[in-house]
Coordinates of C-alpha atoms in Angstrom, one line a residue:
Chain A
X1 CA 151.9 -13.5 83.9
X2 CA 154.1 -10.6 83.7
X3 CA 151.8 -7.3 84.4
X4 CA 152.2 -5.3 81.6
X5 CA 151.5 -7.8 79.3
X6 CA 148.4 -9.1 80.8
X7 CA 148.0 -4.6 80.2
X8 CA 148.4 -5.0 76.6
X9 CA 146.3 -8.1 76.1
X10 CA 143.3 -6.8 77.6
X11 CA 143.9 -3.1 76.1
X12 CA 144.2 -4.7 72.7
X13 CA 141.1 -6.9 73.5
X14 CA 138.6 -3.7 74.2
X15 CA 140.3 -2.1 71.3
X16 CA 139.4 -4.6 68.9
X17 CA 136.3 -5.4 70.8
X18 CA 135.3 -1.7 69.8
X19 CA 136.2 -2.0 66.0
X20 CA 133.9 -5.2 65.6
X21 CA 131.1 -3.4 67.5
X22 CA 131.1 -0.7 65.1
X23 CA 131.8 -3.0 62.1
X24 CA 128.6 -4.7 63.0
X25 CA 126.1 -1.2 63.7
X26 CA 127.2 -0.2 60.4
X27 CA 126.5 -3.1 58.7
X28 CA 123.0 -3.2 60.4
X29 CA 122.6 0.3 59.0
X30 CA 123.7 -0.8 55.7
X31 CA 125.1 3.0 54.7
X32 CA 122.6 4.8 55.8
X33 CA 125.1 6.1 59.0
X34 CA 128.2 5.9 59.9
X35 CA 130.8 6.5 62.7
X36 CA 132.6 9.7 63.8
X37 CA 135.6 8.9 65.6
X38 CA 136.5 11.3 68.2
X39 CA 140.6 10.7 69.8
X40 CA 141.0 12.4 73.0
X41 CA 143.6 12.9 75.6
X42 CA 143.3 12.6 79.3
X43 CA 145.7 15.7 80.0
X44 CA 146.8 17.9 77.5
X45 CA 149.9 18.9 79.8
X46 CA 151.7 15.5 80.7
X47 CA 150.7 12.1 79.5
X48 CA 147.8 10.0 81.0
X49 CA 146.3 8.5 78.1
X50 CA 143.3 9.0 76.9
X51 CA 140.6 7.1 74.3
X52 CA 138.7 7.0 71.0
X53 CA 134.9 7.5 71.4
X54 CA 132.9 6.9 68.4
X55 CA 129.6 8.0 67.7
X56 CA 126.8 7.0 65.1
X57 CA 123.8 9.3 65.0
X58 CA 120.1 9.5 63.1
X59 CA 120.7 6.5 61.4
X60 CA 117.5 4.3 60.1
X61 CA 117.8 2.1 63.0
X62 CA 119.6 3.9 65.6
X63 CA 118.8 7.7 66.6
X64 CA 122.7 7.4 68.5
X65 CA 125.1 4.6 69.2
X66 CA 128.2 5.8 71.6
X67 CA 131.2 3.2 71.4
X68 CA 134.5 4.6 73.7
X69 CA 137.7 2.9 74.4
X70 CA 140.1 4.2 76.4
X71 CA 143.4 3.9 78.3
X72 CA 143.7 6.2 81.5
X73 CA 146.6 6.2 83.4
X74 CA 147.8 8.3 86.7
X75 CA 147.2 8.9 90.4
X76 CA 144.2 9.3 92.1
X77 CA 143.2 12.1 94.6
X78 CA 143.2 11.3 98.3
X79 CA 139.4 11.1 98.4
X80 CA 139.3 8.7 95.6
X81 CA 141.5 6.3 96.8
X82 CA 139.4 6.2 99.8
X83 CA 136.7 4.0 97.5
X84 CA 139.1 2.1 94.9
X85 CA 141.5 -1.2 96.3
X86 CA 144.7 -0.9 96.4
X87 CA 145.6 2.6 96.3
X88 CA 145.7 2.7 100.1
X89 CA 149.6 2.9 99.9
X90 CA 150.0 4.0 96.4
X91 CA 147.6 6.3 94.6
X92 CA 148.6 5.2 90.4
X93 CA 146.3 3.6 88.7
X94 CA 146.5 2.5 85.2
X95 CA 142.6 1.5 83.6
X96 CA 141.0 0.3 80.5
X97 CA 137.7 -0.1 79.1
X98 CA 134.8 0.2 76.5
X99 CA 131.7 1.1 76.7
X100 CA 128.7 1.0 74.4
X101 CA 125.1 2.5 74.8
X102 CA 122.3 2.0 71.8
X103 CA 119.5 4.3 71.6
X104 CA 117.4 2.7 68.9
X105 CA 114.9 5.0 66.7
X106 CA 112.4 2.1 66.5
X107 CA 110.7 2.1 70.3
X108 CA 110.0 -1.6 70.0
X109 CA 113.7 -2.2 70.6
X110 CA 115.1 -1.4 74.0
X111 CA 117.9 0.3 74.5
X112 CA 121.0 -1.6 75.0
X113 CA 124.5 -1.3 77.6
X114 CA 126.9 -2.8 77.4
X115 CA 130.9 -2.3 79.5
X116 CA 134.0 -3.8 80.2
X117 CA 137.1 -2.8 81.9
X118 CA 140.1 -3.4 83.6
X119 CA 142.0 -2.0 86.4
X120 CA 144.8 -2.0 87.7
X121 CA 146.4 -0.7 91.1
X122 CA 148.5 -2.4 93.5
X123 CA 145.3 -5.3 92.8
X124 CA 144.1 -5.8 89.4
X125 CA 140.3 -6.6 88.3
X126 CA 138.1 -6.6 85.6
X127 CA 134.6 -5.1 85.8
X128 CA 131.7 -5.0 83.4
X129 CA 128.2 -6.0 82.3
X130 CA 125.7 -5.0 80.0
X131 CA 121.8 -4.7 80.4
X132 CA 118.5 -3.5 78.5
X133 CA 116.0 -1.1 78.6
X134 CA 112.6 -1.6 77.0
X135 CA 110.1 1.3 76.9
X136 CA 107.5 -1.3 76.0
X137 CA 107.0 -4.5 77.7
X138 CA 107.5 -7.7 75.9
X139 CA 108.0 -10.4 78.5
X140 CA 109.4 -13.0 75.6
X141 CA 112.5 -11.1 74.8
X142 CA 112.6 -10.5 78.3
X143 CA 112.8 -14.5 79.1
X144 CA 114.8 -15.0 75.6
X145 CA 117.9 -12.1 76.6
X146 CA 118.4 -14.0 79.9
X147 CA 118.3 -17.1 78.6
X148 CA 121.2 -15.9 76.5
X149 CA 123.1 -14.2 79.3
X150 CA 122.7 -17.2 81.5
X151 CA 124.2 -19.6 78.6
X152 CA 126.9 -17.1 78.5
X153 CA 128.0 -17.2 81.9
X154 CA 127.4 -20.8 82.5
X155 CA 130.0 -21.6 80.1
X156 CA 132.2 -20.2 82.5
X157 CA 130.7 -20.9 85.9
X158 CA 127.7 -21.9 87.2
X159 CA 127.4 -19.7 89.5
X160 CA 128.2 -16.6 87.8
X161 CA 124.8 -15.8 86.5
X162 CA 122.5 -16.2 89.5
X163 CA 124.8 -13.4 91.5
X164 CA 125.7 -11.3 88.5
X165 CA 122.2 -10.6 87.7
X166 CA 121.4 -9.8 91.3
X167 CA 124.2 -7.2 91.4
X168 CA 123.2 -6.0 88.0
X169 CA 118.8 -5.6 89.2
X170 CA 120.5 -4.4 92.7
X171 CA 123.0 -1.9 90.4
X172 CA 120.3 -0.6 87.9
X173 CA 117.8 0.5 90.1
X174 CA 116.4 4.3 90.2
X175 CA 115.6 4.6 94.0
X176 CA 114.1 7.6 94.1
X177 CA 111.6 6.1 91.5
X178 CA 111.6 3.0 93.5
X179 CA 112.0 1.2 89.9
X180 CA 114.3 -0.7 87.8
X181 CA 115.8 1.2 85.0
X182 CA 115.0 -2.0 82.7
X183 CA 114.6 -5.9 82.3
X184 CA 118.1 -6.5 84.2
X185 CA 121.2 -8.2 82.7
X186 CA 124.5 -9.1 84.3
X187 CA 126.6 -6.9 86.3
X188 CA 130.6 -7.9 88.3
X189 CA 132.8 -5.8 89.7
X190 CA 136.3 -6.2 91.5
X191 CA 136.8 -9.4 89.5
X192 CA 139.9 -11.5 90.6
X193 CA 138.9 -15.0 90.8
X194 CA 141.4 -16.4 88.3
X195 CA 143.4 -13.8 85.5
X196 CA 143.6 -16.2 82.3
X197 CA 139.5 -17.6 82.7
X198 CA 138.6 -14.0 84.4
X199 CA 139.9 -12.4 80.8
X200 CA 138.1 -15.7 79.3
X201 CA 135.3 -14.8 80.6
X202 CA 135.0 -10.8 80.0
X203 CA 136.1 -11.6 76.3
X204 CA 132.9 -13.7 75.9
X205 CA 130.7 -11.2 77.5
X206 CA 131.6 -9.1 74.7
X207 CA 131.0 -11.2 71.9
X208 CA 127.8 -12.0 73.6
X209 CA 126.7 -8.5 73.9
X210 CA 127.5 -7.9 69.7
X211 CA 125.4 -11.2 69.8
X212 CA 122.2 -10.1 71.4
X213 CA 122.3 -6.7 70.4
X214 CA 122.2 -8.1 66.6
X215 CA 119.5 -11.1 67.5
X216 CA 117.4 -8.2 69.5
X217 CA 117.2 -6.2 66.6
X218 CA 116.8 -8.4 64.0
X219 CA 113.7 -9.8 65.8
X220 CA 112.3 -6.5 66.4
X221 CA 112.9 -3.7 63.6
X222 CA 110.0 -5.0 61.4
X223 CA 107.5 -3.7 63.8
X224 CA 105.5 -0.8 63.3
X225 CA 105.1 2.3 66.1
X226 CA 102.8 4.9 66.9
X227 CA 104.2 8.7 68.0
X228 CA 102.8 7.7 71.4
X229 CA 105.0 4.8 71.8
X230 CA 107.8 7.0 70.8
X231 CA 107.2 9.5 73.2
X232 CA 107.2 6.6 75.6
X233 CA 110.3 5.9 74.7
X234 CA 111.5 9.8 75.4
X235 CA 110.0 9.5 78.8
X236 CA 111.8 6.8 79.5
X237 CA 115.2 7.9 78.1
X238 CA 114.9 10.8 80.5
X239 CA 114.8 8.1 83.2
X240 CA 118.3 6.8 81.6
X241 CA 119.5 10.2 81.7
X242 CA 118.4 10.4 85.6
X243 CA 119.9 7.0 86.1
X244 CA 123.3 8.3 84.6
X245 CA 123.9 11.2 86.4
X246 CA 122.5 11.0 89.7
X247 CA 123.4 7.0 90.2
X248 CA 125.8 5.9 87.5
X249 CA 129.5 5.1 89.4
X250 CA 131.3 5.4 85.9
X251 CA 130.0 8.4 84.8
X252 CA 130.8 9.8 88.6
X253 CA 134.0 8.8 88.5
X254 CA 134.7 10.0 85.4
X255 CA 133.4 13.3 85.9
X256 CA 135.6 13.2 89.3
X257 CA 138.9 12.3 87.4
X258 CA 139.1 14.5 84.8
X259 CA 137.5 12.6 82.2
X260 CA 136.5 14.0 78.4
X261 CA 133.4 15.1 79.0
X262 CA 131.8 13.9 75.5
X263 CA 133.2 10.7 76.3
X264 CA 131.3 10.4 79.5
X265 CA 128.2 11.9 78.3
X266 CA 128.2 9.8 75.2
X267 CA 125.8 7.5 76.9
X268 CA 123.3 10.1 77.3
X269 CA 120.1 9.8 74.4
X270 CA 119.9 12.3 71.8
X271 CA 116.7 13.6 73.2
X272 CA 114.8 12.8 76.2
X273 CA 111.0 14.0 77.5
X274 CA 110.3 15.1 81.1
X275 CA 106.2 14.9 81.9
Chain B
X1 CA 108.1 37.6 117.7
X2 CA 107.1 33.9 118.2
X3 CA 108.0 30.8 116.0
X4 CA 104.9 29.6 115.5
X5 CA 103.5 32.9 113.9
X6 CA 107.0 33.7 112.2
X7 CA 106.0 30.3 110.6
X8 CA 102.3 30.7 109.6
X9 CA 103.6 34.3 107.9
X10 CA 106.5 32.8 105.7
X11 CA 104.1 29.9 104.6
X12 CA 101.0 31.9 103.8
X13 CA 103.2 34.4 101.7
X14 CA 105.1 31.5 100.1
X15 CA 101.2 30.2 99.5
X16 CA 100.2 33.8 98.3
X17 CA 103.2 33.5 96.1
X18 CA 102.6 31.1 94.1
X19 CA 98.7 32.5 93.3
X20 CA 100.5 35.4 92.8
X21 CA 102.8 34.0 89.6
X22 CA 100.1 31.4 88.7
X23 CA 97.8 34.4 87.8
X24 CA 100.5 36.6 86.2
X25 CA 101.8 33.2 83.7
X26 CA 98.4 32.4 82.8
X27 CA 97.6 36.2 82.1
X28 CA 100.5 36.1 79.7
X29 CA 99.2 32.7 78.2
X30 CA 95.9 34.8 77.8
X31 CA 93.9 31.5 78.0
X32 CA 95.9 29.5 75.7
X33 CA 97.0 27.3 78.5
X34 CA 96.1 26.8 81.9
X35 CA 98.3 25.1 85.4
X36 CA 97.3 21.6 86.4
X37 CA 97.2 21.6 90.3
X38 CA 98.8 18.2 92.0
X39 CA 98.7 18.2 95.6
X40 CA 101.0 16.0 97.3
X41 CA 101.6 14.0 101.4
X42 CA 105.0 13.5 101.9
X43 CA 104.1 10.4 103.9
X44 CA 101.2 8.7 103.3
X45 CA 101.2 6.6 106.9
X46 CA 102.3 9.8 109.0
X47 CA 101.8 13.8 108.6
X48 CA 105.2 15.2 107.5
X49 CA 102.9 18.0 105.4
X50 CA 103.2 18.4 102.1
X51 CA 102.3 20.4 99.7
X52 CA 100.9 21.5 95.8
X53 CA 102.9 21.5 92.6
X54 CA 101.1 23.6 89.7
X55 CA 102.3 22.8 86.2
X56 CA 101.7 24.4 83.0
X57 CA 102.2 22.9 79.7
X58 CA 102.5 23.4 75.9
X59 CA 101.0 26.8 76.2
X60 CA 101.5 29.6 73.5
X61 CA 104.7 31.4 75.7
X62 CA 105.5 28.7 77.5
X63 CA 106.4 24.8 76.5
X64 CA 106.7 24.3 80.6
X65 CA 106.2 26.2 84.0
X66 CA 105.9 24.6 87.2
X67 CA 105.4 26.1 90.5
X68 CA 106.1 24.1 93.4
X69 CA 104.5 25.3 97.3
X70 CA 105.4 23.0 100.2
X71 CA 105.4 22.8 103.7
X72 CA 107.2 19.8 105.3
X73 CA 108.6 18.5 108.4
X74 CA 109.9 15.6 110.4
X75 CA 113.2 14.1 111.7
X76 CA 116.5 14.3 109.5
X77 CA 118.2 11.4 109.5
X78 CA 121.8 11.0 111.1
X79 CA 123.6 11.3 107.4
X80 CA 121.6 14.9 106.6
X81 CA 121.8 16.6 110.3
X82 CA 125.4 16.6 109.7
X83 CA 124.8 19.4 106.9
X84 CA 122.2 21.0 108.4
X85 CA 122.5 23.3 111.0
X86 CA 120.6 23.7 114.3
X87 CA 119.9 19.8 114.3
X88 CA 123.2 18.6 116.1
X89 CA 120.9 18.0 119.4
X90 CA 117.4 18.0 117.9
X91 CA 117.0 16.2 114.8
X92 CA 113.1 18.0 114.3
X93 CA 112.7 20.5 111.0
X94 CA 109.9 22.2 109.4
X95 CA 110.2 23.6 106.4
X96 CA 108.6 25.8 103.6
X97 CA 109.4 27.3 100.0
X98 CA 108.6 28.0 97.0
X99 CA 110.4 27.0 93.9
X100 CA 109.6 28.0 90.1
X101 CA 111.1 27.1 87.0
X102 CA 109.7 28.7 83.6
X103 CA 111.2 26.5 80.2
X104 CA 109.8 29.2 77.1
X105 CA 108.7 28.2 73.4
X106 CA 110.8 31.1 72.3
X107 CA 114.5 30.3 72.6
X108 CA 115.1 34.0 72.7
X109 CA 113.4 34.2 76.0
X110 CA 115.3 32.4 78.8
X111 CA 114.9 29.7 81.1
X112 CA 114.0 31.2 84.2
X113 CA 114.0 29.9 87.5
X114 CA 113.1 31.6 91.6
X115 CA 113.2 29.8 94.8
X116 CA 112.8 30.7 98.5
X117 CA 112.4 28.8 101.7
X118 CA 112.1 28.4 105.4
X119 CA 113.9 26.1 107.9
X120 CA 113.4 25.9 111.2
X121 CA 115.2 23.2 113.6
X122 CA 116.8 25.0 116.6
X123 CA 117.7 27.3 114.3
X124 CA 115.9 29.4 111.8
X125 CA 116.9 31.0 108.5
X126 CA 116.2 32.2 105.3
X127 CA 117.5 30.4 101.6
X128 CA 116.2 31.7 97.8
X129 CA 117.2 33.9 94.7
X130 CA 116.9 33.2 91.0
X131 CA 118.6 33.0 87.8
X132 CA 118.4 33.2 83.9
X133 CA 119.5 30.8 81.4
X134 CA 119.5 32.5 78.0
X135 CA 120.1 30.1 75.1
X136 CA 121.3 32.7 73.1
X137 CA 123.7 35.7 74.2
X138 CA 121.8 39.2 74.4
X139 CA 124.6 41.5 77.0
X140 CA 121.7 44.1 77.3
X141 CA 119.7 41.9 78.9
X142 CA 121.9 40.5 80.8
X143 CA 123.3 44.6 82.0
X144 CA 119.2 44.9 82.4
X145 CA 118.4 41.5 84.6
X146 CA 121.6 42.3 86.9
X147 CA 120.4 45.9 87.5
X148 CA 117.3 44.9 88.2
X149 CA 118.4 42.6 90.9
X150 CA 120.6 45.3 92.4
X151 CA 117.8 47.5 92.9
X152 CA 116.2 45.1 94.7
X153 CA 118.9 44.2 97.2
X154 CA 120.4 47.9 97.4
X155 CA 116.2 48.5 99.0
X156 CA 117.6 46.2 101.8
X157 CA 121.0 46.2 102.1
X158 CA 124.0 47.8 99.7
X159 CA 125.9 45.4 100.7
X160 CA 123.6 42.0 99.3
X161 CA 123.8 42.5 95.4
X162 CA 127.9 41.9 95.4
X163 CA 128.0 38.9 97.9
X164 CA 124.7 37.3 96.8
X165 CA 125.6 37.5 93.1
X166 CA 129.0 35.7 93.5
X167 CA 127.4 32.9 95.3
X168 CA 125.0 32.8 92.7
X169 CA 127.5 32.3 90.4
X170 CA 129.6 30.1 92.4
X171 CA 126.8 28.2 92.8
X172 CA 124.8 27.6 89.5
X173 CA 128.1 26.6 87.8
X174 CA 128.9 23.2 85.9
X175 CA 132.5 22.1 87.0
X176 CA 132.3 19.1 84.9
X177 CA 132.3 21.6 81.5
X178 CA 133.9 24.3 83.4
X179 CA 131.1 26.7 82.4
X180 CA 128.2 29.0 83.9
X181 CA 124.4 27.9 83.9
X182 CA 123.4 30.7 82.9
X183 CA 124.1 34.5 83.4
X184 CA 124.2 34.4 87.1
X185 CA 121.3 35.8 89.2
X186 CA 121.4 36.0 93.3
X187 CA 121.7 33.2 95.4
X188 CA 121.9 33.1 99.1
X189 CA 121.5 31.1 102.0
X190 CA 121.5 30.3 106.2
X191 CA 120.5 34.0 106.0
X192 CA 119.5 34.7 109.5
X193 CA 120.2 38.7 110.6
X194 CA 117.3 40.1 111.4
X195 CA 114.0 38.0 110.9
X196 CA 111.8 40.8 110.1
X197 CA 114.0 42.6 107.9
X198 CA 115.1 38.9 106.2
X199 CA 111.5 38.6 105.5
X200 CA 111.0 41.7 104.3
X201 CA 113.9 41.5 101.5
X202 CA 112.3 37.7 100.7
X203 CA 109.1 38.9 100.4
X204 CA 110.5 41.8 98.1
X205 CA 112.6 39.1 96.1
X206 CA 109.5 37.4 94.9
X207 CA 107.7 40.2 93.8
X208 CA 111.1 41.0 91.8
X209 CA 111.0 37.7 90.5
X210 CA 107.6 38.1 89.3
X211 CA 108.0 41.5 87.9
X212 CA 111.6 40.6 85.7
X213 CA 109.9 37.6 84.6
X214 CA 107.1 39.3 82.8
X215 CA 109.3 42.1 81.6
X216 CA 111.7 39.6 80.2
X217 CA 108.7 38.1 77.9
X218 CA 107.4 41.5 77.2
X219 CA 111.0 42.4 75.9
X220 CA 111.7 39.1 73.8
X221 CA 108.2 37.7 72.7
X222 CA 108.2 39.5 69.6
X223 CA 111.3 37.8 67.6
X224 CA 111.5 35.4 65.6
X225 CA 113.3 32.0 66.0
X226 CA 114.5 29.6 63.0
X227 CA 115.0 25.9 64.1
X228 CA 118.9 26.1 64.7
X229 CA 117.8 28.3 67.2
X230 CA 115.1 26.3 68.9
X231 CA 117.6 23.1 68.6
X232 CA 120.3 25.4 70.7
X233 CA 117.9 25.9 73.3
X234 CA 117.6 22.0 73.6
X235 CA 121.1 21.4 74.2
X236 CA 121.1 24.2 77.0
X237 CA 117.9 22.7 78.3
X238 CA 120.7 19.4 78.5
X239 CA 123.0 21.2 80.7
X240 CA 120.0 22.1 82.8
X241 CA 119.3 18.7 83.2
X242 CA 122.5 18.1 83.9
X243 CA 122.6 20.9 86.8
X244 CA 120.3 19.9 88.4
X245 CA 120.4 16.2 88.7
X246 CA 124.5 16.7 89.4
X247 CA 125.0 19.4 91.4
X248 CA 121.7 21.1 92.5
X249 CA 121.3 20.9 96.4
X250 CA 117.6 21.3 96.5
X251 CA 116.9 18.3 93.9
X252 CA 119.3 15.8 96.5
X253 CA 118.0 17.3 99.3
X254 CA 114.3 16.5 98.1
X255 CA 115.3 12.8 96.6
X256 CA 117.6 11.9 100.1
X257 CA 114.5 13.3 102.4
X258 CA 112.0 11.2 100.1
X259 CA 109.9 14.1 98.7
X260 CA 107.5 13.6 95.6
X261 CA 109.6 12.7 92.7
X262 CA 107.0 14.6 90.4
X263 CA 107.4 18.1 92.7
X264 CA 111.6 17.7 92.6
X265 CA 111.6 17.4 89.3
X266 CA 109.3 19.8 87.8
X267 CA 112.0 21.9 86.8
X268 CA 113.5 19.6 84.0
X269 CA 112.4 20.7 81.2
X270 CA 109.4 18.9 78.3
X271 CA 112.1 18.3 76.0
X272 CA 116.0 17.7 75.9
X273 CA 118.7 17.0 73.6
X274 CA 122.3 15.7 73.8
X275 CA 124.8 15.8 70.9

């Protein structure tokens, strides 16, 4: 298939990906919150793109969902190209992607990640994942959200979820902690197995993330918390927050390159707790 | 004079130090709050020192202090003796500081934060300063802070103040938003002239420290804050986060060298916020 219309398939994909997302938090907030959608550029002095980020904020059943799209295109600096295939004899770069982070006000419900994206060089690969982070253990929904992830993949290939959880536990990791940043999930990068099933595939990872981010939810928001298991739940956003800048390869490279900083930061939790 | 002594005197006035500031904050809490003492190994199977972290929280004048001594040593590994000099042949270091970060109830007061420190490998040197993070602008006490600081390094040398406030500011800068930390301070570092005299103008930099920081609370406590103005601090308490897990050499150098996760990161602050 021709280049740029694999481009514009996968653009449009993320796109609408990122309108049923936010269809679906504000129907789960049922007016109570809604979106402000935030269009940025890349470069305000010659044309590389740019994105929509969309934030929801002090809702009744999130404190902050961040939702960005975007469409970057360019060159990349000599010491990036060191790190990204096939720049090595030319530096442009064309990328797409959305990202989604949940920070729910009820602590009973974890937050939630979820990415895709796709680049494109003189190679072209997708990337993504999504995982979860609980404050308070609950080993069921820990069994039940793999479960879910493993259907997912299997669809596709039976192998995919044994090694994509691996790279996501190996990926979301806080070292200096020595401990996981939550329950795990699925994480692939450099993704170039097969174009048509590869897109196949990143499609239904996204509809399965709107899935279990609904199903998680619905299961959980009828429980009651204390103000001690919400400042759990700071404490342990400020372990996302060190997780995002000192580890996080997006938020590095976005940073790096140029990127709008809101956009990058959107991940970050309204308000986090150091002890 | 000999490196063993030259040792024992930096570490027991880095030691003396920290009493030093402990007594003057909880003066100024006036019993409302008192520090928690932590001592800390670095290695728990081998001695490679260690040292005490004293942390003060939810107190009247303060929401967080902390006050970090340490004395370590070792082997760097092959990745950190290319940045650190004296270690190209001999990979041994010992080292000592003393690092404090003060995050005030009052958002009129600033975040204020002092370090120095001690290496030795075949080399030897001195590193420290401070800085000030106001939340809200006040030029007078900014003209006040920075005269202060002159004074102090004009006692030692006329020409410190101009070179060690530009790598201050060069320093404790966020490329990412393209904007200061705070309002600058003094910052230097591999400072080996004269060892008595280098020790002399450290010495003389704590004691600075300690007296601006008191002065700075005698100056501000009285206002008044409304909430707006408490929730602005948050945010800048954010981009202090954001410092100092990004950027600030200290915090990577303690995480890479694998130093107590709970001493490194005493200077994030209780609470912060993202919008």
């Amino acid at each position: 298939m021709n280049k740029e219309i694999k481009k514009k398939l996968v653009k449009n994909w993320f796109s609408d990906l990122q309108d049923l997302i936010c269809y679906e938090v504000e129907e789960i907030e049922n007016k109570s919150a809604s979106f402000k959608i935030n269009q940025w550029v890349k470069n305000k002095k010659k044309d590389e793109g740019g994105g929509e980020f969309r934030i929801l904020e002090n809702g009744k059943v999130f404190d902050k969902v961040g939702v960005n799209f975007s469409e970057v295109y360019g060159s990349f600096s000599k010491e990036l190209r060191k790190n990204i295939p096939g720049t090595k004899n030319n530096p442009k770069f064309w990328a797409t992607g959305i990202s989604v982070v949940m920070h729910m006000k009820n602590p009973h419900i974890p937050a939630m990640h979820f990415n895709t994206r796709y680049i494109s060089t003189s190679h072209e690969w997708f990337g993504g994942g999504m995982d979860v982070t609980p404050c308070l253990k609950d080993n069921r929904l820990k069994s039940w959200f793999h479960i879910e992830l493993k259907n997912c993949c299997d669809r596709h290939n039976k192998k995919y979820y044994k090694k994509y959880k691996k790279w996501c536990d190996n990926y979301f990791y806080l070292a200096h902690r020595k401990e996981p940043r939550g329950i795990g999930g699925i994480f692939f990068d450099y993704k170039k197995d097969n174009w048509e099933k590869d897109f196949t595939f990143v499609r239904d990872v996204g509809l399965t993330f709107k899935k279990i981010f609904s199903l998680i939810i619905k299961k959980k928001i009828g429980r009651k918390w204390s103000s001690a298991e919400k400042d759990l739940q700071y404490i342990k956003r400020g372990r996302y927050v060190e997780f995002n800048l000192i580890y996080d390869r997006g938020t590095k490279f976005g940073l790096k390159t140029g990127g709008n900083v809101d956009a990058i930061f959107m991940s970050l939790p309204p308000i986090a707790k150091w002890k």
